[in-house]
PDB file of N, CA and C in Angstrom:
ATOM      1  N   MET A   3       4.501 -17.484 -12.756  1.00 59.00           N
ATOM      2  CA  MET A   3       4.460 -16.030 -12.595  1.00 59.00           C
ATOM      3  C   MET A   3       3.534 -15.641 -11.358  1.00 59.00           C
ATOM      4  N   ARG A   4       3.998 -14.599 -10.783  1.00 70.00           N
ATOM      5  CA  ARG A   4       3.259 -14.313  -9.622  1.00 70.00           C
ATOM      6  C   ARG A   4       2.339 -13.248 -10.022  1.00 70.00           C
ATOM      7  N   VAL A   5       1.175 -13.197  -9.492  1.00 79.00           N
ATOM      8  CA  VAL A   5       0.121 -12.092  -9.607  1.00 79.00           C
ATOM      9  C   VAL A   5       0.191 -11.151  -8.543  1.00 79.00           C
ATOM     10  N   HIS A   6       0.173  -9.688  -9.060  1.00 89.00           N
ATOM     11  CA  HIS A   6       0.077  -8.651  -8.178  1.00 89.00           C
ATOM     12  C   HIS A   6      -1.268  -8.101  -8.699  1.00 89.00           C
ATOM     13  N   HIS A   7      -1.726  -6.999  -7.781  1.00 94.00           N
ATOM     14  CA  HIS A   7      -2.905  -6.332  -8.047  1.00 94.00           C
ATOM     15  C   HIS A   7      -2.671  -4.869  -7.997  1.00 94.00           C
ATOM     16  N   GLN A   8      -3.745  -4.240  -8.919  1.00 95.00           N
ATOM     17  CA  GLN A   8      -3.678  -2.819  -8.955  1.00 95.00           C
ATOM     18  C   GLN A   8      -5.231  -2.125  -8.838  1.00 95.00           C
ATOM     19  N   LEU A   9      -5.470  -1.119  -8.502  1.00 96.00           N
ATOM     20  CA  LEU A   9      -6.675  -0.229  -8.577  1.00 96.00           C
ATOM     21  C   LEU A   9      -6.435   0.517  -9.820  1.00 96.00           C
ATOM     22  N   VAL A  10      -7.127   0.173 -10.967  1.00 96.00           N
ATOM     23  CA  VAL A  10      -6.967   0.904 -12.199  1.00 96.00           C
ATOM     24  C   VAL A  10      -8.065   1.830 -12.476  1.00 96.00           C
ATOM     25  N   GLY A  11      -7.787   3.089 -12.856  1.00 97.00           N
ATOM     26  CA  GLY A  11      -8.739   3.970 -13.276  1.00 97.00           C
ATOM     27  C   GLY A  11      -8.929   4.063 -14.842  1.00 97.00           C
ATOM     28  N   TYR A  12     -10.101   3.910 -15.308  1.00 98.00           N
ATOM     29  CA  TYR A  12     -10.478   4.041 -16.651  1.00 98.00           C
ATOM     30  C   TYR A  12     -11.345   5.515 -16.989  1.00 98.00           C
ATOM     31  N   ASN A  13     -10.698   6.189 -17.819  1.00 98.00           N
ATOM     32  CA  ASN A  13     -11.342   7.570 -18.240  1.00 98.00           C
ATOM     33  C   ASN A  13     -12.888   7.341 -18.526  1.00 98.00           C
ATOM     34  N   LEU A  14     -13.553   8.159 -17.829  1.00 98.00           N
ATOM     35  CA  LEU A  14     -14.990   8.083 -18.246  1.00 98.00           C
ATOM     36  C   LEU A  14     -15.465   8.440 -19.716  1.00 98.00           C
ATOM     37  N   GLY A  15     -14.674   9.349 -20.323  1.00 97.00           N
ATOM     38  CA  GLY A  15     -14.746   9.872 -21.614  1.00 97.00           C
ATOM     39  C   GLY A  15     -14.428   8.795 -22.703  1.00 97.00           C
ATOM     40  N   THR A  16     -13.111   8.191 -22.455  1.00 97.00           N
ATOM     41  CA  THR A  16     -12.494   7.531 -23.553  1.00 97.00           C
ATOM     42  C   THR A  16     -12.428   5.940 -23.208  1.00 97.00           C
ATOM     43  N   GLY A  17     -12.752   5.645 -21.928  1.00 97.00           N
ATOM     44  CA  GLY A  17     -12.648   4.179 -21.701  1.00 97.00           C
ATOM     45  C   GLY A  17     -11.453   3.590 -21.320  1.00 97.00           C
ATOM     46  N   ARG A  18     -10.325   4.388 -21.660  1.00 97.00           N
ATOM     47  CA  ARG A  18      -8.958   4.120 -21.616  1.00 97.00           C
ATOM     48  C   ARG A  18      -8.540   4.059 -20.034  1.00 97.00           C
ATOM     49  N   ALA A  19      -7.740   2.894 -19.840  1.00 96.00           N
ATOM     50  CA  ALA A  19      -7.052   2.892 -18.619  1.00 96.00           C
ATOM     51  C   ALA A  19      -5.798   4.070 -18.593  1.00 96.00           C
ATOM     52  N   GLU A  20      -5.951   4.829 -17.605  1.00 96.00           N
ATOM     53  CA  GLU A  20      -4.902   6.044 -17.626  1.00 96.00           C
ATOM     54  C   GLU A  20      -4.197   6.031 -16.226  1.00 96.00           C
ATOM     55  N   ILE A  21      -4.921   5.471 -15.228  1.00 95.00           N
ATOM     56  CA  ILE A  21      -3.973   5.600 -13.979  1.00 95.00           C
ATOM     57  C   ILE A  21      -4.036   4.165 -13.274  1.00 95.00           C
ATOM     58  N   ALA A  22      -3.046   3.767 -12.396  1.00 94.00           N
ATOM     59  CA  ALA A  22      -2.881   2.488 -11.727  1.00 94.00           C
ATOM     60  C   ALA A  22      -2.307   2.829 -10.448  1.00 94.00           C
ATOM     61  N   TYR A  23      -2.811   2.056  -9.334  1.00 95.00           N
ATOM     62  CA  TYR A  23      -2.238   2.182  -8.131  1.00 95.00           C
ATOM     63  C   TYR A  23      -1.847   0.782  -7.709  1.00 95.00           C
ATOM     64  N   ASN A  24      -0.734   0.345  -7.194  1.00 93.00           N
ATOM     65  CA  ASN A  24      -0.465  -0.911  -6.886  1.00 93.00           C
ATOM     66  C   ASN A  24      -1.117  -1.134  -5.349  1.00 93.00           C
ATOM     67  N   ILE A  25      -1.646  -2.276  -5.263  1.00 93.00           N
ATOM     68  CA  ILE A  25      -2.168  -2.794  -4.124  1.00 93.00           C
ATOM     69  C   ILE A  25      -1.334  -3.688  -3.251  1.00 93.00           C
ATOM     70  N   ALA A  26      -0.681  -3.522  -2.028  1.00 92.00           N
ATOM     71  CA  ALA A  26       0.437  -4.290  -1.556  1.00 92.00           C
ATOM     72  C   ALA A  26      -0.180  -5.639  -1.369  1.00 92.00           C
ATOM     73  N   ASP A  27       0.539  -6.619  -1.477  1.00 89.00           N
ATOM     74  CA  ASP A  27       0.224  -8.043  -1.222  1.00 89.00           C
ATOM     75  C   ASP A  27      -0.557  -8.143   0.103  1.00 89.00           C
ATOM     76  N   LEU A  28       0.014  -7.631   1.221  1.00 92.00           N
ATOM     77  CA  LEU A  28      -0.379  -7.803   2.455  1.00 92.00           C
ATOM     78  C   LEU A  28      -1.906  -7.254   2.637  1.00 92.00           C
ATOM     79  N   LYS A  29      -2.332  -6.489   1.707  1.00 94.00           N
ATOM     80  CA  LYS A  29      -3.655  -6.019   1.852  1.00 94.00           C
ATOM     81  C   LYS A  29      -4.824  -6.659   0.839  1.00 94.00           C
ATOM     82  N   PHE A  30      -4.071  -7.867   0.091  1.00 93.00           N
ATOM     83  CA  PHE A  30      -4.921  -8.514  -0.900  1.00 93.00           C
ATOM     84  C   PHE A  30      -6.128  -8.960  -0.311  1.00 93.00           C
ATOM     85  N   ASP A  31      -6.141  -9.787   0.876  1.00 94.00           N
ATOM     86  CA  ASP A  31      -7.441 -10.466   1.293  1.00 94.00           C
ATOM     87  C   ASP A  31      -8.501  -9.556   1.704  1.00 94.00           C
ATOM     88  N   GLU A  32      -8.047  -8.305   2.281  1.00 95.00           N
ATOM     89  CA  GLU A  32      -9.285  -7.272   2.738  1.00 95.00           C
ATOM     90  C   GLU A  32      -9.589  -6.643   1.348  1.00 95.00           C
ATOM     91  N   VAL A  33      -8.700  -6.267   0.624  1.00 96.00           N
ATOM     92  CA  VAL A  33      -9.310  -5.562  -0.748  1.00 96.00           C
ATOM     93  C   VAL A  33     -10.164  -6.383  -1.717  1.00 96.00           C
ATOM     94  N   ALA A  34      -9.571  -7.649  -1.648  1.00 95.00           N
ATOM     95  CA  ALA A  34     -10.253  -8.672  -2.428  1.00 95.00           C
ATOM     96  C   ALA A  34     -11.771  -9.023  -1.908  1.00 95.00           C
ATOM     97  N   LYS A  35     -11.857  -8.812  -0.720  1.00 96.00           N
ATOM     98  CA  LYS A  35     -13.237  -8.951  -0.071  1.00 96.00           C
ATOM     99  C   LYS A  35     -14.162  -7.934  -0.522  1.00 96.00           C
ATOM    100  N   ILE A  36     -13.411  -6.715  -0.377  1.00 97.00           N
ATOM    101  CA  ILE A  36     -14.276  -5.617  -0.788  1.00 97.00           C
ATOM    102  C   ILE A  36     -14.821  -5.426  -2.296  1.00 97.00           C
ATOM    103  N   ALA A  37     -13.808  -5.943  -3.098  1.00 97.00           N
ATOM    104  CA  ALA A  37     -13.975  -6.191  -4.494  1.00 97.00           C
ATOM    105  C   ALA A  37     -14.975  -7.068  -5.088  1.00 97.00           C
ATOM    106  N   GLY A  38     -15.146  -8.028  -4.118  1.00 97.00           N
ATOM    107  CA  GLY A  38     -16.208  -9.349  -4.577  1.00 97.00           C
ATOM    108  C   GLY A  38     -15.464 -10.505  -5.117  1.00 97.00           C
ATOM    109  N   VAL A  39     -14.097 -10.604  -4.858  1.00 96.00           N
ATOM    110  CA  VAL A  39     -13.362 -11.854  -5.374  1.00 96.00           C
ATOM    111  C   VAL A  39     -13.994 -12.871  -4.491  1.00 96.00           C
ATOM    112  N   ASP A  40     -14.298 -13.918  -5.111  1.00 92.00           N
ATOM    113  CA  ASP A  40     -14.850 -15.097  -4.214  1.00 92.00           C
ATOM    114  C   ASP A  40     -13.950 -16.281  -4.328  1.00 92.00           C
ATOM    115  N   ASP A  41     -14.388 -17.389  -3.707  1.00 92.00           N
ATOM    116  CA  ASP A  41     -13.431 -18.645  -3.568  1.00 92.00           C
ATOM    117  C   ASP A  41     -13.202 -19.117  -5.000  1.00 92.00           C
ATOM    118  N   THR A  42     -14.023 -18.929  -5.886  1.00 94.00           N
ATOM    119  CA  THR A  42     -13.756 -19.614  -7.214  1.00 94.00           C
ATOM    120  C   THR A  42     -12.541 -18.949  -7.991  1.00 94.00           C
ATOM    121  N   ASP A  43     -11.871 -17.518  -7.346  1.00 92.00           N
ATOM    122  CA  ASP A  43     -10.918 -16.960  -7.989  1.00 92.00           C
ATOM    123  C   ASP A  43     -10.048 -16.476  -6.926  1.00 92.00           C
ATOM    124  N   PRO A  44      -9.443 -17.543  -6.235  1.00 90.00           N
ATOM    125  CA  PRO A  44      -8.553 -17.361  -5.117  1.00 90.00           C
ATOM    126  C   PRO A  44      -7.216 -16.317  -5.200  1.00 90.00           C
ATOM    127  N   GLU A  45      -6.816 -16.265  -6.427  1.00 89.00           N
ATOM    128  CA  GLU A  45      -5.683 -15.424  -6.792  1.00 89.00           C
ATOM    129  C   GLU A  45      -6.089 -14.117  -7.183  1.00 89.00           C
ATOM    130  N   GLY A  46      -7.533 -13.857  -7.579  1.00 92.00           N
ATOM    131  CA  GLY A  46      -7.685 -12.528  -7.967  1.00 92.00           C
ATOM    132  C   GLY A  46      -7.280 -12.425  -9.411  1.00 92.00           C
ATOM    133  N   ALA A  47      -7.456 -13.445 -10.100  1.00 91.00           N
ATOM    134  CA  ALA A  47      -6.929 -13.565 -11.521  1.00 91.00           C
ATOM    135  C   ALA A  47      -7.912 -12.683 -12.404  1.00 91.00           C
ATOM    136  N   LEU A  48      -9.104 -12.383 -12.080  1.00 94.00           N
ATOM    137  CA  LEU A  48     -10.136 -11.791 -12.966  1.00 94.00           C
ATOM    138  C   LEU A  48     -10.030 -10.195 -12.650  1.00 94.00           C
ATOM    139  N   THR A  49     -10.870  -9.584 -13.622  1.00 95.00           N
ATOM    140  CA  THR A  49     -10.742  -8.090 -13.347  1.00 95.00           C
ATOM    141  C   THR A  49     -12.234  -7.882 -12.841  1.00 95.00           C
ATOM    142  N   TYR A  50     -12.212  -7.136 -11.828  1.00 97.00           N
ATOM    143  CA  TYR A  50     -13.524  -6.899 -10.915  1.00 97.00           C
ATOM    144  C   TYR A  50     -13.932  -5.312 -11.072  1.00 97.00           C
ATOM    145  N   PRO A  51     -14.888  -4.885 -11.944  1.00 98.00           N
ATOM    146  CA  PRO A  51     -15.250  -3.544 -11.925  1.00 98.00           C
ATOM    147  C   PRO A  51     -15.893  -3.141 -10.657  1.00 98.00           C
ATOM    148  N   LEU A  52     -15.496  -1.897 -10.310  1.00 98.00           N
ATOM    149  CA  LEU A  52     -16.114  -1.612  -8.815  1.00 98.00           C
ATOM    150  C   LEU A  52     -16.997  -0.407  -8.863  1.00 98.00           C
ATOM    151  N   GLU A  53     -18.009  -0.569  -7.899  1.00 97.00           N
ATOM    152  CA  GLU A  53     -18.891   0.529  -7.738  1.00 97.00           C
ATOM    153  C   GLU A  53     -18.302   1.656  -6.990  1.00 97.00           C
ATOM    154  N   ARG A  54     -18.643   2.823  -6.975  1.00 97.00           N
ATOM    155  CA  ARG A  54     -17.829   3.869  -6.334  1.00 97.00           C
ATOM    156  C   ARG A  54     -17.731   3.653  -4.554  1.00 97.00           C
ATOM    157  N   ASP A  55     -18.680   2.980  -4.031  1.00 98.00           N
ATOM    158  CA  ASP A  55     -18.602   2.677  -2.658  1.00 98.00           C
ATOM    159  C   ASP A  55     -17.389   1.636  -2.433  1.00 98.00           C
ATOM    160  N   GLN A  56     -17.313   0.720  -3.325  1.00 98.00           N
ATOM    161  CA  GLN A  56     -16.234  -0.276  -3.204  1.00 98.00           C
ATOM    162  C   GLN A  56     -14.955   0.245  -3.346  1.00 98.00           C
ATOM    163  N   ALA A  57     -14.767   1.043  -4.457  1.00 97.00           N
ATOM    164  CA  ALA A  57     -13.580   1.937  -4.795  1.00 97.00           C
ATOM    165  C   ALA A  57     -13.085   2.828  -3.540  1.00 97.00           C
ATOM    166  N   ARG A  58     -14.147   3.473  -3.096  1.00 97.00           N
ATOM    167  CA  ARG A  58     -13.874   4.475  -2.025  1.00 97.00           C
ATOM    168  C   ARG A  58     -13.352   3.818  -0.867  1.00 97.00           C
ATOM    169  N   ALA A  59     -13.923   2.465  -0.464  1.00 97.00           N
ATOM    170  CA  ALA A  59     -13.549   1.633   0.673  1.00 97.00           C
ATOM    171  C   ALA A  59     -12.152   1.219   0.547  1.00 97.00           C
ATOM    172  N   ILE A  60     -11.828   0.720  -0.631  1.00 96.00           N
ATOM    173  CA  ILE A  60     -10.312   0.280  -1.045  1.00 96.00           C
ATOM    174  C   ILE A  60      -9.331   1.529  -0.855  1.00 96.00           C
ATOM    175  N   ALA A  61      -9.681   2.688  -1.360  1.00 96.00           N
ATOM    176  CA  ALA A  61      -8.781   3.781  -1.392  1.00 96.00           C
ATOM    177  C   ALA A  61      -8.679   4.352   0.154  1.00 96.00           C
ATOM    178  N   GLU A  62      -9.514   4.236   0.833  1.00 95.00           N
ATOM    179  CA  GLU A  62      -9.401   4.483   2.315  1.00 95.00           C
ATOM    180  C   GLU A  62      -8.419   3.579   2.856  1.00 95.00           C
ATOM    181  N   MET A  63      -8.659   2.225   2.654  1.00 93.00           N
ATOM    182  CA  MET A  63      -7.856   1.224   3.179  1.00 93.00           C
ATOM    183  C   MET A  63      -6.279   1.329   2.785  1.00 93.00           C
ATOM    184  N   VAL A  64      -6.039   1.951   1.690  1.00 91.00           N
ATOM    185  CA  VAL A  64      -4.730   2.051   1.224  1.00 91.00           C
ATOM    186  C   VAL A  64      -4.114   3.357   1.084  1.00 91.00           C
ATOM    187  N   ASN A  65      -4.997   4.283   1.664  1.00 93.00           N
ATOM    188  CA  ASN A  65      -4.641   5.719   1.700  1.00 93.00           C
ATOM    189  C   ASN A  65      -4.494   6.395   0.277  1.00 93.00           C
ATOM    190  N   LEU A  66      -5.492   6.056  -0.473  1.00 94.00           N
ATOM    191  CA  LEU A  66      -5.538   6.871  -1.939  1.00 94.00           C
ATOM    192  C   LEU A  66      -6.746   7.973  -1.922  1.00 94.00           C
ATOM    193  N   ARG A  67      -6.459   9.008  -2.781  1.00 95.00           N
ATOM    194  CA  ARG A  67      -7.574   9.815  -3.166  1.00 95.00           C
ATOM    195  C   ARG A  67      -7.972   9.598  -4.501  1.00 95.00           C
ATOM    196  N   LEU A  68      -9.096   9.144  -4.854  1.00 96.00           N
ATOM    197  CA  LEU A  68      -9.546   8.853  -6.151  1.00 96.00           C
ATOM    198  C   LEU A  68     -10.515   9.951  -6.859  1.00 96.00           C
ATOM    199  N   ASP A  69     -10.282  10.201  -8.271  1.00 97.00           N
ATOM    200  CA  ASP A  69     -11.045  11.134  -8.852  1.00 97.00           C
ATOM    201  C   ASP A  69     -12.232  10.456  -9.489  1.00 97.00           C
ATOM    202  N   PHE A  70     -13.376  10.389  -9.009  1.00 97.00           N
ATOM    203  CA  PHE A  70     -14.583   9.916  -9.501  1.00 97.00           C
ATOM    204  C   PHE A  70     -15.427  10.750 -10.399  1.00 97.00           C
ATOM    205  N   ASP A  71     -14.794  11.996 -10.659  1.00 97.00           N
ATOM    206  CA  ASP A  71     -15.456  12.700 -11.792  1.00 97.00           C
ATOM    207  C   ASP A  71     -15.010  12.543 -12.959  1.00 97.00           C
ATOM    208  N   HIS A  72     -13.794  11.868 -13.154  1.00 97.00           N
ATOM    209  CA  HIS A  72     -12.993  11.335 -14.491  1.00 97.00           C
ATOM    210  C   HIS A  72     -12.995  10.056 -14.516  1.00 97.00           C
ATOM    211  N   TYR A  73     -12.860   9.229 -13.667  1.00 98.00           N
ATOM    212  CA  TYR A  73     -12.443   7.718 -13.702  1.00 98.00           C
ATOM    213  C   TYR A  73     -13.586   6.897 -13.140  1.00 98.00           C
ATOM    214  N   ASP A  74     -13.611   5.682 -13.786  1.00 97.00           N
ATOM    215  CA  ASP A  74     -14.279   4.560 -13.031  1.00 97.00           C
ATOM    216  C   ASP A  74     -13.261   3.511 -12.684  1.00 97.00           C
ATOM    217  N   PHE A  75     -13.337   2.650 -11.591  1.00 98.00           N
ATOM    218  CA  PHE A  75     -12.262   1.909 -11.090  1.00 98.00           C
ATOM    219  C   PHE A  75     -12.472   0.547 -11.276  1.00 98.00           C
ATOM    220  N   CYS A  76     -11.429  -0.274 -11.543  1.00 97.00           N
ATOM    221  CA  CYS A  76     -11.634  -1.785 -11.506  1.00 97.00           C
ATOM    222  C   CYS A  76     -10.316  -2.193 -10.611  1.00 97.00           C
ATOM    223  N   PHE A  77     -10.424  -3.458  -9.795  1.00 97.00           N
ATOM    224  CA  PHE A  77      -9.377  -4.048  -9.211  1.00 97.00           C
ATOM    225  C   PHE A  77      -8.960  -5.242 -10.197  1.00 97.00           C
ATOM    226  N   GLU A  78      -7.771  -5.121 -10.527  1.00 95.00           N
ATOM    227  CA  GLU A  78      -7.028  -6.064 -11.643  1.00 95.00           C
ATOM    228  C   GLU A  78      -5.900  -6.687 -11.124  1.00 95.00           C
ATOM    229  N   PRO A  79      -5.741  -7.859 -11.740  1.00 93.00           N
ATOM    230  CA  PRO A  79      -4.462  -8.592 -11.641  1.00 93.00           C
ATOM    231  C   PRO A  79      -3.283  -8.000 -12.617  1.00 93.00           C
ATOM    232  N   MET A  80      -2.061  -8.045 -12.419  1.00 88.00           N
ATOM    233  CA  MET A  80      -1.138  -7.980 -13.069  1.00 88.00           C
ATOM    234  C   MET A  80      -0.034  -8.989 -12.771  1.00 88.00           C
ATOM    235  N   THR A  81       0.899  -9.361 -13.804  1.00 70.00           N
ATOM    236  CA  THR A  81       1.770 -10.337 -13.368  1.00 70.00           C
ATOM    237  C   THR A  81       3.370  -9.808 -13.547  1.00 70.00           C
ATOM    238  N   ALA A  82       4.063 -10.297 -12.822  1.00 61.00           N
ATOM    239  CA  ALA A  82       5.472  -9.685 -12.582  1.00 61.00           C
ATOM    240  C   ALA A  82       6.087 -10.855 -13.579  1.00 61.00           C
ATOM    241  N   ILE A  83       6.935 -10.332 -14.610  1.00 54.00           N
ATOM    242  CA  ILE A  83       7.543 -11.163 -15.646  1.00 54.00           C
ATOM    243  C   ILE A  83       9.102 -11.152 -15.254  1.00 54.00           C
ATOM    244  N   GLN A  84       9.525 -12.294 -15.248  1.00 52.00           N
ATOM    245  CA  GLN A  84      11.060 -12.724 -14.752  1.00 52.00           C
ATOM    246  C   GLN A  84      11.605 -12.627 -16.248  1.00 52.00           C
ATOM    247  N   VAL A  85      12.835 -11.829 -16.342  1.00 51.00           N
ATOM    248  CA  VAL A  85      13.617 -11.716 -17.378  1.00 51.00           C
ATOM    249  C   VAL A  85      14.715 -12.795 -17.355  1.00 51.00           C
ATOM    250  N   ARG A  86      14.926 -13.637 -18.228  1.00 57.00           N
ATOM    251  CA  ARG A  86      15.944 -14.605 -18.173  1.00 57.00           C
ATOM    252  C   ARG A  86      16.994 -14.194 -19.213  1.00 57.00           C
ATOM    253  N   ASN A  87      18.260 -14.285 -18.855  1.00 54.00           N
ATOM    254  CA  ASN A  87      19.339 -14.118 -19.798  1.00 54.00           C
ATOM    255  C   ASN A  87      19.754 -15.343 -20.535  1.00 54.00           C
TER     256      ASN A  87
END
């Protein structure tokens, strides 16, 4: 399976994931550095809760506007599933 990444917004009131923005593979190294991904997790397979300044820096890099009044953000992996017939 191939790992892709998203910036995921969790509702401050409910704690539920409600929004997700795909992060282009070409931006992974830069975004992972900002998110604090280290050498022990080279594929970014873990979830990284972000401080506002980290989320803001990532958003600026990938041209997003984030709603900090309603959401906390994490840098998270997702896997692409291949369907076989």
